[in-house]
Amino acid sequence: MVFRLLRATPKVFWGCSLALTVQVSAQTGWRGTTAVPPSSAPAARSSIAASTPAPLNTAPAPEATRLGEGSLQMFGVRLSTATREDMRQAIRREGLAAQREDEAFSEDIYEASNLMPGLLQLKFSYARDGQKLARVEYVFTTFSDNAHVGELMTRIESRFGRPQRVTGREESGPYHAVWRLPDQMEVFVGREWPQKTTYLKFFNVSVLGSASADSERESLQPKMGKAQNIHALPLWVAR
């Protein structure tokens, strides 16, 4: 009898302790940590997604790639600090034929059909004050399909990663993408619609100023092969 009583005592003590814990929990609101059932979490996420529709005609902003310290260079010249004379010397070494090199104009124009499929001209614009490089523009032929902007995006993304801002759909319709690089150079890729003209421009924001760069991009907003030369597009050169 005594032995059975001793064996029963721990069970009584444990039952009393459990009852006391439940009572305190009810009074204080404390809850133990428990795992959420796997079926409940996805249901909550799907209900939130359904209540927040994606904006029309605007692609989700992809995460930008961090390039680190360095500079955007073309023909071996750092674009953010380049002058007209710097670029002219480098362009001559590259062998591009000048269509117009005249200080009476802010823009020099060069024949560039041997640099990239579909490319007709390269235009280099300079600020009046100090003749610093302000913009590089690629002039392409007009394509009858939508594929050209996608091919161009592939080449640009391979060098600079995903853009900071994208508007429109790459497959069809008006489209533009913007990259802001650490050295204050900005890359713009755009397509008009329904003309399907493709634009590629590099803005020197430190020379143009943010307002002028924004204005130029907005003026190109749509209204409603593989590169043959490794030097055709600027390169990001790390320090």
PDB file of C-alpha atoms in Angstrom, residues 97-206:
ATOM      1  CA  ALA A  97      34.622  58.092 -89.572  1.00  0.00           C
ATOM      2  CA  ALA A  98      33.410  61.544 -88.587  1.00  0.00           C
ATOM      3  CA  GLN A  99      30.203  62.782 -90.195  1.00  0.00           C
ATOM      4  CA  ARG A 100      30.422  66.061 -88.302  1.00  0.00           C
ATOM      5  CA  GLU A 101      33.124  67.445 -86.014  1.00  0.00           C
ATOM      6  CA  ASP A 102      32.453  71.158 -85.654  1.00  0.00           C
ATOM      7  CA  GLU A 103      32.756  73.377 -82.555  1.00  0.00           C
ATOM      8  CA  ALA A 104      29.862  75.435 -83.923  1.00  0.00           C
ATOM      9  CA  PHE A 105      27.623  72.528 -82.870  1.00  0.00           C
ATOM     10  CA  SER A 106      27.353  70.946 -79.442  1.00  0.00           C
ATOM     11  CA  GLU A 107      27.165  67.471 -80.997  1.00  0.00           C
ATOM     12  CA  ASP A 108      29.746  65.436 -82.932  1.00  0.00           C
ATOM     13  CA  ILE A 109      28.379  62.644 -85.166  1.00  0.00           C
ATOM     14  CA  TYR A 110      30.209  59.506 -86.338  1.00  0.00           C
ATOM     15  CA  GLU A 111      29.481  56.638 -88.697  1.00  0.00           C
ATOM     16  CA  ALA A 112      29.117  53.507 -86.539  1.00  0.00           C
ATOM     17  CA  SER A 113      27.561  50.785 -88.691  1.00  0.00           C
ATOM     18  CA  ASN A 114      30.584  48.515 -88.122  1.00  0.00           C
ATOM     19  CA  LEU A 115      30.180  48.516 -84.327  1.00  0.00           C
ATOM     20  CA  MET A 116      26.850  46.787 -83.814  1.00  0.00           C
ATOM     21  CA  PRO A 117      24.057  45.302 -85.960  1.00  0.00           C
ATOM     22  CA  GLY A 118      21.444  47.929 -86.765  1.00  0.00           C
ATOM     23  CA  LEU A 119      23.555  50.813 -85.436  1.00  0.00           C
ATOM     24  CA  LEU A 120      23.845  53.786 -87.823  1.00  0.00           C
ATOM     25  CA  GLN A 121      25.478  56.587 -85.858  1.00  0.00           C
ATOM     26  CA  LEU A 122      27.065  57.550 -82.568  1.00  0.00           C
ATOM     27  CA  LYS A 123      26.402  61.067 -81.320  1.00  0.00           C
ATOM     28  CA  PHE A 124      28.477  62.715 -78.595  1.00  0.00           C
ATOM     29  CA  SER A 125      27.036  65.887 -77.067  1.00  0.00           C
ATOM     30  CA  TYR A 126      29.107  68.350 -75.004  1.00  0.00           C
ATOM     31  CA  ALA A 127      28.330  71.162 -72.600  1.00  0.00           C
ATOM     32  CA  ARG A 128      29.157  74.668 -73.792  1.00  0.00           C
ATOM     33  CA  ASP A 129      30.961  75.384 -70.561  1.00  0.00           C
ATOM     34  CA  GLY A 130      34.220  73.417 -70.520  1.00  0.00           C
ATOM     35  CA  GLN A 131      33.261  71.155 -73.446  1.00  0.00           C
ATOM     36  CA  LYS A 132      32.600  68.273 -71.044  1.00  0.00           C
ATOM     37  CA  LEU A 133      30.792  65.189 -72.311  1.00  0.00           C
ATOM     38  CA  ALA A 134      27.075  65.397 -71.525  1.00  0.00           C
ATOM     39  CA  ARG A 135      25.480  62.567 -73.533  1.00  0.00           C
ATOM     40  CA  VAL A 136      26.244  59.621 -75.796  1.00  0.00           C
ATOM     41  CA  GLU A 137      23.436  58.574 -78.136  1.00  0.00           C
ATOM     42  CA  TYR A 138      23.184  55.406 -80.255  1.00  0.00           C
ATOM     43  CA  VAL A 139      21.098  55.863 -83.418  1.00  0.00           C
ATOM     44  CA  PHE A 140      19.590  52.614 -84.718  1.00  0.00           C
ATOM     45  CA  THR A 141      17.620  51.754 -87.818  1.00  0.00           C
ATOM     46  CA  THR A 142      13.864  51.398 -87.317  1.00  0.00           C
ATOM     47  CA  PHE A 143      12.956  47.757 -86.769  1.00  0.00           C
ATOM     48  CA  SER A 144       9.627  46.272 -87.828  1.00  0.00           C
ATOM     49  CA  ASP A 145       9.396  43.900 -84.836  1.00  0.00           C
ATOM     50  CA  ASN A 146       9.728  44.100 -81.049  1.00  0.00           C
ATOM     51  CA  ALA A 147      12.800  41.894 -80.668  1.00  0.00           C
ATOM     52  CA  HIS A 148      15.475  44.572 -80.961  1.00  0.00           C
ATOM     53  CA  VAL A 149      14.834  46.199 -77.594  1.00  0.00           C
ATOM     54  CA  GLY A 150      14.982  42.762 -75.940  1.00  0.00           C
ATOM     55  CA  GLU A 151      18.338  42.004 -77.550  1.00  0.00           C
ATOM     56  CA  LEU A 152      19.638  45.387 -76.478  1.00  0.00           C
ATOM     57  CA  MET A 153      18.406  44.862 -72.911  1.00  0.00           C
ATOM     58  CA  THR A 154      20.251  41.538 -72.757  1.00  0.00           C
ATOM     59  CA  ARG A 155      23.540  43.201 -73.697  1.00  0.00           C
ATOM     60  CA  ILE A 156      23.085  46.104 -71.276  1.00  0.00           C
ATOM     61  CA  GLU A 157      22.032  43.871 -68.373  1.00  0.00           C
ATOM     62  CA  SER A 158      25.059  41.632 -68.940  1.00  0.00           C
ATOM     63  CA  ARG A 159      27.233  44.646 -68.084  1.00  0.00           C
ATOM     64  CA  PHE A 160      25.242  46.650 -65.557  1.00  0.00           C
ATOM     65  CA  GLY A 161      22.759  44.189 -64.071  1.00  0.00           C
ATOM     66  CA  ARG A 162      19.027  44.778 -63.789  1.00  0.00           C
ATOM     67  CA  PRO A 163      17.750  48.363 -64.215  1.00  0.00           C
ATOM     68  CA  GLN A 164      16.510  50.473 -61.308  1.00  0.00           C
ATOM     69  CA  ARG A 165      13.304  51.413 -63.098  1.00  0.00           C
ATOM     70  CA  VAL A 166      11.283  49.722 -65.856  1.00  0.00           C
ATOM     71  CA  THR A 167       8.055  50.937 -67.455  1.00  0.00           C
ATOM     72  CA  GLY A 168       6.027  48.952 -69.964  1.00  0.00           C
ATOM     73  CA  ARG A 169       6.477  45.433 -71.284  1.00  0.00           C
ATOM     74  CA  GLU A 170       9.523  44.247 -73.178  1.00  0.00           C
ATOM     75  CA  GLU A 171       7.388  42.033 -75.449  1.00  0.00           C
ATOM     76  CA  SER A 172       5.359  44.844 -77.020  1.00  0.00           C
ATOM     77  CA  GLY A 173       4.152  48.396 -76.602  1.00  0.00           C
ATOM     78  CA  PRO A 174       5.925  51.480 -75.227  1.00  0.00           C
ATOM     79  CA  TYR A 175       8.861  50.569 -73.026  1.00  0.00           C
ATOM     80  CA  HIS A 176      11.807  52.142 -71.207  1.00  0.00           C
ATOM     81  CA  ALA A 177      14.405  51.138 -68.631  1.00  0.00           C
ATOM     82  CA  VAL A 178      16.811  53.268 -66.591  1.00  0.00           C
ATOM     83  CA  TRP A 179      20.080  52.471 -64.800  1.00  0.00           C
ATOM     84  CA  ARG A 180      21.765  54.995 -62.479  1.00  0.00           C
ATOM     85  CA  LEU A 181      25.440  54.051 -62.067  1.00  0.00           C
ATOM     86  CA  PRO A 182      27.612  54.947 -59.044  1.00  0.00           C
ATOM     87  CA  ASP A 183      29.687  57.494 -61.013  1.00  0.00           C
ATOM     88  CA  GLN A 184      26.585  59.591 -61.842  1.00  0.00           C
ATOM     89  CA  MET A 185      26.231  58.174 -65.343  1.00  0.00           C
ATOM     90  CA  GLU A 186      22.728  57.108 -66.357  1.00  0.00           C
ATOM     91  CA  VAL A 187      21.736  54.538 -68.988  1.00  0.00           C
ATOM     92  CA  PHE A 188      18.439  54.793 -70.834  1.00  0.00           C
ATOM     93  CA  VAL A 189      16.901  52.141 -73.130  1.00  0.00           C
ATOM     94  CA  GLY A 190      13.565  52.937 -74.730  1.00  0.00           C
ATOM     95  CA  ARG A 191      11.175  51.958 -77.501  1.00  0.00           C
ATOM     96  CA  GLU A 192       8.551  54.129 -79.142  1.00  0.00           C
ATOM     97  CA  TRP A 193       5.174  52.765 -80.132  1.00  0.00           C
ATOM     98  CA  PRO A 194       3.855  52.012 -82.698  1.00  0.00           C
ATOM     99  CA  GLN A 195       6.971  53.210 -84.611  1.00  0.00           C
ATOM    100  CA  LYS A 196       9.155  50.718 -82.643  1.00  0.00           C
ATOM    101  CA  THR A 197      12.196  53.010 -82.752  1.00  0.00           C
ATOM    102  CA  THR A 198      14.804  51.869 -80.219  1.00  0.00           C
ATOM    103  CA  TYR A 199      16.792  54.364 -78.133  1.00  0.00           C
ATOM    104  CA  LEU A 200      20.020  53.869 -76.190  1.00  0.00           C
ATOM    105  CA  LYS A 201      21.523  56.861 -74.405  1.00  0.00           C
ATOM    106  CA  PHE A 202      24.146  57.475 -71.731  1.00  0.00           C
ATOM    107  CA  PHE A 203      23.639  60.655 -69.696  1.00  0.00           C
ATOM    108  CA  ASN A 204      26.352  62.354 -67.664  1.00  0.00           C
ATOM    109  CA  VAL A 205      24.135  63.567 -64.827  1.00  0.00           C
ATOM    110  CA  SER A 206      26.980  65.516 -63.179  1.00  0.00           C
TER     111      SER A 206
END
